[in-house]
Amino acid sequence: MRVAVVSDIHSNLHALEAVLAAIEAEAPDQLWCLGDLVGYGPRPNECCAAIAERADVCLGGNHDLAVRGTIDLEEFGGDAAVAARWTRDVLQPQAQELLDRLEPEGFVEGIALFHASARDPIWEYVLGDEAARATLELTGSPIVLVGHSHVALQIVQSADDLVGGMAPAGTECDLDDVRAVLNPGSVGQPRDGDPRAAYLLLDLEAQRASFRRVEYDIARTQREIRDAGLPEMLAARLALGW
Ligand code: ZN
């Protein structure tokens, strides 16, 4: 089975459409989404509709839970809180129904999925060895998929050693006889210095992970952010990939 994995779409419709087109060309068997469909960006309803239609599995992230009201907006700072409030105001019933169903963790095909981490499925950033080791210790599955940090990452454990780190475009990861924590990176707001939209292809027969990036019309999403009256920083950062 081949699975495309996406995460952290953040209401960036043009990034999502570019990724979905690239994924369609790969013709995987399934599409899994690790959460944060909304927040920060200008097109929450369209992103929810596209994921509802296409994803076989979808988790909920901290922004999804905040927008639907499960997490207090007090836990959000600055631009995130402003955007979450804006999203609540424009969210349509179908998108609300989708968000209401989402959980921050899941388990599919022997693979553990978390929006953030096994230790804290909603908030913890897995960016280094300590957090990756904790997540591996708390799960039995050989492969653990996480999102939330917006940084494409592959940390692989063989024997007791952890190796790996950031996973730039084109990174290929051999999963045979190892355990691994993989983060596909962010579709709609990458923070690893590459502004292109990110996704991951997992081949469960070949035991291989391939990290991919796709160009999209960043200026168009930036215009929509400004037209919506969302904070300027949320537009500016998209061009930087930070
Ligand atoms: Zn996110």
Short mmCIF file of C-alpha atoms and ligand atoms in Angstrom, two decimals:
data_model
loop_
_atom_site.label_atom_id
_atom_site.label_comp_id
_atom_site.label_asym_id
_atom_site.label_seq_id
_atom_site.Cartn_x
_atom_site.Cartn_y
_atom_site.Cartn_z
CA MET A 1 0.00 0.00 0.00
CA ARG A 2 1.17 3.52 -0.83
CA VAL A 3 0.01 6.45 1.28
CA ALA A 4 0.35 10.18 0.75
CA VAL A 5 0.63 12.08 4.05
CA VAL A 6 -0.10 15.78 4.49
CA SER A 7 -0.26 18.04 7.52
CA ASP A 8 -0.73 21.66 8.60
CA ILE A 9 -2.71 22.96 5.66
CA HIS A 10 -3.78 26.08 7.53
CA SER A 11 -6.48 27.29 5.15
CA ASN A 12 -4.00 27.74 2.30
CA LEU A 13 -6.13 26.52 -0.58
CA HIS A 14 -3.63 27.14 -3.37
CA ALA A 15 -0.92 25.19 -1.58
CA LEU A 16 -3.38 22.37 -0.89
CA GLU A 17 -4.57 22.22 -4.50
CA ALA A 18 -0.98 22.04 -5.77
CA VAL A 19 -0.20 19.21 -3.34
CA LEU A 20 -3.40 17.32 -4.19
CA ALA A 21 -2.57 17.56 -7.92
CA ALA A 22 0.94 16.20 -7.29
CA ILE A 23 -0.48 13.42 -5.12
CA GLU A 24 -3.06 12.52 -7.75
CA ALA A 25 -0.28 12.07 -10.29
CA GLU A 26 1.38 9.60 -7.89
CA ALA A 27 -1.90 7.66 -7.52
CA PRO A 28 -1.39 6.45 -3.93
CA ASP A 29 -3.92 4.09 -2.35
CA GLN A 30 -4.78 6.46 0.49
CA LEU A 31 -4.38 10.03 1.71
CA TRP A 32 -3.85 10.75 5.40
CA CYS A 33 -3.94 14.21 6.98
CA LEU A 34 -2.31 14.90 10.37
CA GLY A 35 -4.38 17.96 11.24
CA ASP A 36 -4.46 21.74 11.34
CA LEU A 37 -6.72 22.13 8.34
CA VAL A 38 -7.56 25.66 9.46
CA GLY A 39 -6.00 28.63 11.25
CA TYR A 40 -3.65 31.35 9.91
CA GLY A 41 -4.93 31.26 6.32
CA PRO A 42 -7.82 32.72 4.29
CA ARG A 43 -9.74 29.71 2.86
CA PRO A 44 -10.82 27.43 5.74
CA ASN A 45 -14.12 26.24 4.22
CA GLU A 46 -12.59 25.20 0.90
CA CYS A 47 -9.69 23.39 2.59
CA CYS A 48 -12.07 21.47 4.87
CA ALA A 49 -14.21 20.50 1.87
CA ALA A 50 -11.20 19.28 -0.12
CA ILE A 51 -9.91 17.18 2.78
CA ALA A 52 -13.38 15.82 3.59
CA GLU A 53 -13.64 14.67 -0.01
CA ARG A 54 -10.14 13.28 -0.46
CA ALA A 55 -8.66 12.11 2.86
CA ASP A 56 -9.15 8.55 4.11
CA VAL A 57 -7.87 9.50 7.57
CA CYS A 58 -7.82 12.95 9.15
CA LEU A 59 -6.62 14.08 12.58
CA GLY A 60 -7.42 17.36 14.32
CA GLY A 61 -4.69 19.81 15.28
CA ASN A 62 -4.51 22.50 17.93
CA HIS A 63 -5.90 25.12 15.52
CA ASP A 64 -8.81 22.87 14.50
CA LEU A 65 -9.64 22.28 18.15
CA ALA A 66 -9.37 25.98 18.98
CA VAL A 67 -11.60 27.04 16.10
CA ARG A 68 -14.28 24.49 17.04
CA GLY A 69 -14.09 25.59 20.68
CA THR A 70 -12.43 22.59 22.38
CA ILE A 71 -9.31 24.62 23.23
CA ASP A 72 -9.57 28.03 24.83
CA LEU A 73 -8.26 30.82 22.59
CA GLU A 74 -6.40 32.11 25.65
CA GLU A 75 -3.88 29.34 24.93
CA PHE A 76 -3.09 30.98 21.59
CA GLY A 77 -0.80 33.94 21.11
CA GLY A 78 -0.97 36.95 18.78
CA ASP A 79 -1.58 36.15 15.13
CA ALA A 80 -2.78 32.60 15.86
CA ALA A 81 -5.54 33.90 18.13
CA VAL A 82 -6.56 36.64 15.69
CA ALA A 83 -6.75 34.11 12.84
CA ALA A 84 -8.64 31.54 14.94
CA ARG A 85 -11.25 34.18 15.85
CA TRP A 86 -11.56 35.23 12.19
CA THR A 87 -11.94 31.56 11.17
CA ARG A 88 -14.74 31.02 13.70
CA ASP A 89 -16.60 33.95 12.17
CA VAL A 90 -16.42 32.69 8.58
CA LEU A 91 -16.65 28.93 9.18
CA GLN A 92 -19.62 27.31 7.48
CA PRO A 93 -21.66 24.44 9.00
CA GLN A 94 -20.15 21.68 6.82
CA ALA A 95 -16.62 22.66 7.77
CA GLN A 96 -17.67 22.95 11.42
CA GLU A 97 -19.10 19.42 11.27
CA LEU A 98 -15.84 18.08 9.89
CA LEU A 99 -13.75 19.82 12.58
CA ASP A 100 -16.13 18.54 15.28
CA ARG A 101 -15.31 14.93 14.33
CA LEU A 102 -11.50 15.17 14.42
CA GLU A 103 -9.23 13.63 17.07
CA PRO A 104 -5.54 14.55 17.56
CA GLU A 105 -4.34 10.94 17.35
CA GLY A 106 -5.08 7.80 15.39
CA PHE A 107 -3.82 4.35 14.44
CA VAL A 108 -4.00 3.00 10.89
CA GLU A 109 -2.34 0.06 9.13
CA GLY A 110 -0.06 -0.51 12.12
CA ILE A 111 1.11 3.12 12.09
CA ALA A 112 0.62 5.56 14.97
CA LEU A 113 -0.49 9.06 13.96
CA PHE A 114 -0.35 12.16 16.12
CA HIS A 115 -0.92 15.79 15.29
CA ALA A 116 1.96 16.72 17.62
CA SER A 117 3.51 13.79 19.56
CA ALA A 118 2.69 10.66 21.54
CA ARG A 119 3.52 12.46 24.80
CA ASP A 120 1.21 15.36 23.96
CA PRO A 121 -0.85 14.81 20.80
CA ILE A 122 -1.96 18.45 20.65
CA TRP A 123 0.96 20.69 21.62
CA GLU A 124 4.45 19.12 21.72
CA TYR A 125 6.90 19.93 18.92
CA VAL A 126 9.02 16.94 17.89
CA LEU A 127 12.14 18.60 16.52
CA GLY A 128 14.97 16.64 18.09
CA ASP A 129 16.12 13.34 19.52
CA GLU A 130 14.70 13.64 23.04
CA ALA A 131 11.14 14.24 21.88
CA ALA A 132 11.45 11.64 19.11
CA ARG A 133 12.74 9.02 21.56
CA ALA A 134 9.87 9.73 23.98
CA THR A 135 7.32 9.35 21.19
CA LEU A 136 8.86 6.06 20.03
CA GLU A 137 8.91 4.72 23.61
CA LEU A 138 5.23 5.54 24.09
CA THR A 139 4.11 3.71 20.94
CA GLY A 140 4.55 0.16 19.75
CA SER A 141 4.35 0.85 16.06
CA PRO A 142 7.49 0.92 13.94
CA ILE A 143 6.49 4.09 12.11
CA VAL A 144 5.09 7.14 13.88
CA LEU A 145 3.75 10.08 11.87
CA VAL A 146 3.59 13.54 13.42
CA GLY A 147 2.87 17.06 12.21
CA HIS A 148 2.53 20.37 14.09
CA SER A 149 6.12 21.72 13.84
CA HIS A 150 5.79 22.60 10.13
CA VAL A 151 9.30 21.16 9.67
CA ALA A 152 9.79 18.10 7.44
CA LEU A 153 11.65 15.61 9.59
CA GLN A 154 12.87 12.03 9.64
CA ILE A 155 14.38 10.57 12.81
CA VAL A 156 15.27 6.90 12.52
CA GLN A 157 16.09 4.48 15.35
CA SER A 158 18.14 1.38 14.65
CA ALA A 159 19.43 -0.63 17.61
CA ASP A 160 19.45 2.19 20.17
CA ASP A 161 20.85 4.93 17.95
CA LEU A 162 18.78 7.81 16.64
CA VAL A 163 19.88 9.37 13.38
CA GLY A 164 18.36 11.90 11.04
CA GLY A 165 16.87 15.35 11.35
CA MET A 166 15.38 17.75 8.86
CA ALA A 167 14.17 16.17 5.64
CA PRO A 168 14.55 18.58 2.72
CA ALA A 169 12.93 18.01 -0.69
CA GLY A 170 14.06 14.77 -2.26
CA THR A 171 15.00 13.06 1.02
CA GLU A 172 14.45 9.30 0.80
CA CYS A 173 14.24 7.28 3.97
CA ASP A 174 14.67 3.49 4.18
CA LEU A 175 12.30 2.11 6.82
CA ASP A 176 13.36 -1.53 6.63
CA ASP A 177 14.17 -2.95 10.11
CA VAL A 178 14.12 0.43 11.82
CA ARG A 179 11.67 2.53 13.77
CA ALA A 180 11.07 6.07 12.62
CA VAL A 181 9.34 9.32 13.46
CA LEU A 182 8.37 11.12 10.26
CA ASN A 183 6.90 14.59 9.78
CA PRO A 184 5.78 15.38 6.22
CA GLY A 185 6.25 19.13 6.80
CA SER A 186 3.51 21.69 6.25
CA VAL A 187 1.31 22.14 3.20
CA GLY A 188 0.20 25.67 3.95
CA GLN A 189 2.85 27.35 6.13
CA PRO A 190 6.28 25.66 5.92
CA ARG A 191 8.79 26.74 8.58
CA ASP A 192 11.92 24.92 7.45
CA GLY A 193 13.25 27.53 5.07
CA ASP A 194 11.65 26.03 1.95
CA PRO A 195 8.45 27.94 1.12
CA ARG A 196 7.14 25.22 -1.20
CA ALA A 197 4.21 23.08 0.01
CA ALA A 198 5.29 19.79 1.60
CA TYR A 199 3.99 16.24 1.56
CA LEU A 200 5.25 12.72 2.16
CA LEU A 201 4.85 9.51 0.18
CA LEU A 202 4.98 6.30 2.20
CA ASP A 203 5.41 2.99 0.43
CA LEU A 204 4.55 0.37 3.05
CA GLU A 205 5.57 -2.59 0.87
CA ALA A 206 8.91 -1.14 -0.21
CA GLN A 207 9.36 0.33 3.33
CA ARG A 208 10.29 3.68 1.93
CA ALA A 209 9.43 7.31 2.71
CA SER A 210 9.91 10.08 0.13
CA PHE A 211 9.78 13.75 1.12
CA ARG A 212 8.37 15.99 -1.60
CA ARG A 213 7.85 19.72 -2.17
CA VAL A 214 5.56 21.45 -4.64
CA GLU A 215 5.56 25.03 -5.96
CA TYR A 216 2.32 26.94 -5.64
CA ASP A 217 1.10 30.50 -6.20
CA ILE A 218 2.28 32.02 -2.91
CA ALA A 219 1.39 35.58 -4.02
CA ARG A 220 -2.23 34.55 -4.56
CA THR A 221 -2.59 33.22 -1.00
CA GLN A 222 -0.81 36.32 0.31
CA ARG A 223 -3.36 38.54 -1.50
CA GLU A 224 -6.23 36.57 0.00
CA ILE A 225 -4.73 36.90 3.50
CA ARG A 226 -4.46 40.69 3.08
CA ASP A 227 -7.95 40.96 1.54
CA ALA A 228 -9.38 39.05 4.52
CA GLY A 229 -7.76 41.56 6.90
CA LEU A 230 -5.65 38.87 8.57
CA PRO A 231 -2.30 39.94 10.12
CA GLU A 232 0.34 40.97 7.53
CA MET A 233 2.93 38.69 9.13
CA LEU A 234 0.84 35.66 8.12
CA ALA A 235 1.20 36.71 4.48
CA ALA A 236 4.86 37.74 4.64
CA ARG A 237 6.11 34.53 6.24
CA LEU A 238 4.78 32.33 3.42
CA ALA A 239 7.38 33.71 1.00
CA LEU A 240 10.15 32.97 3.50
CA GLY A 241 9.10 29.47 4.43
CA TRP A 242 9.52 30.47 8.03
ZN ZN B 1 0.06 23.80 12.36
#
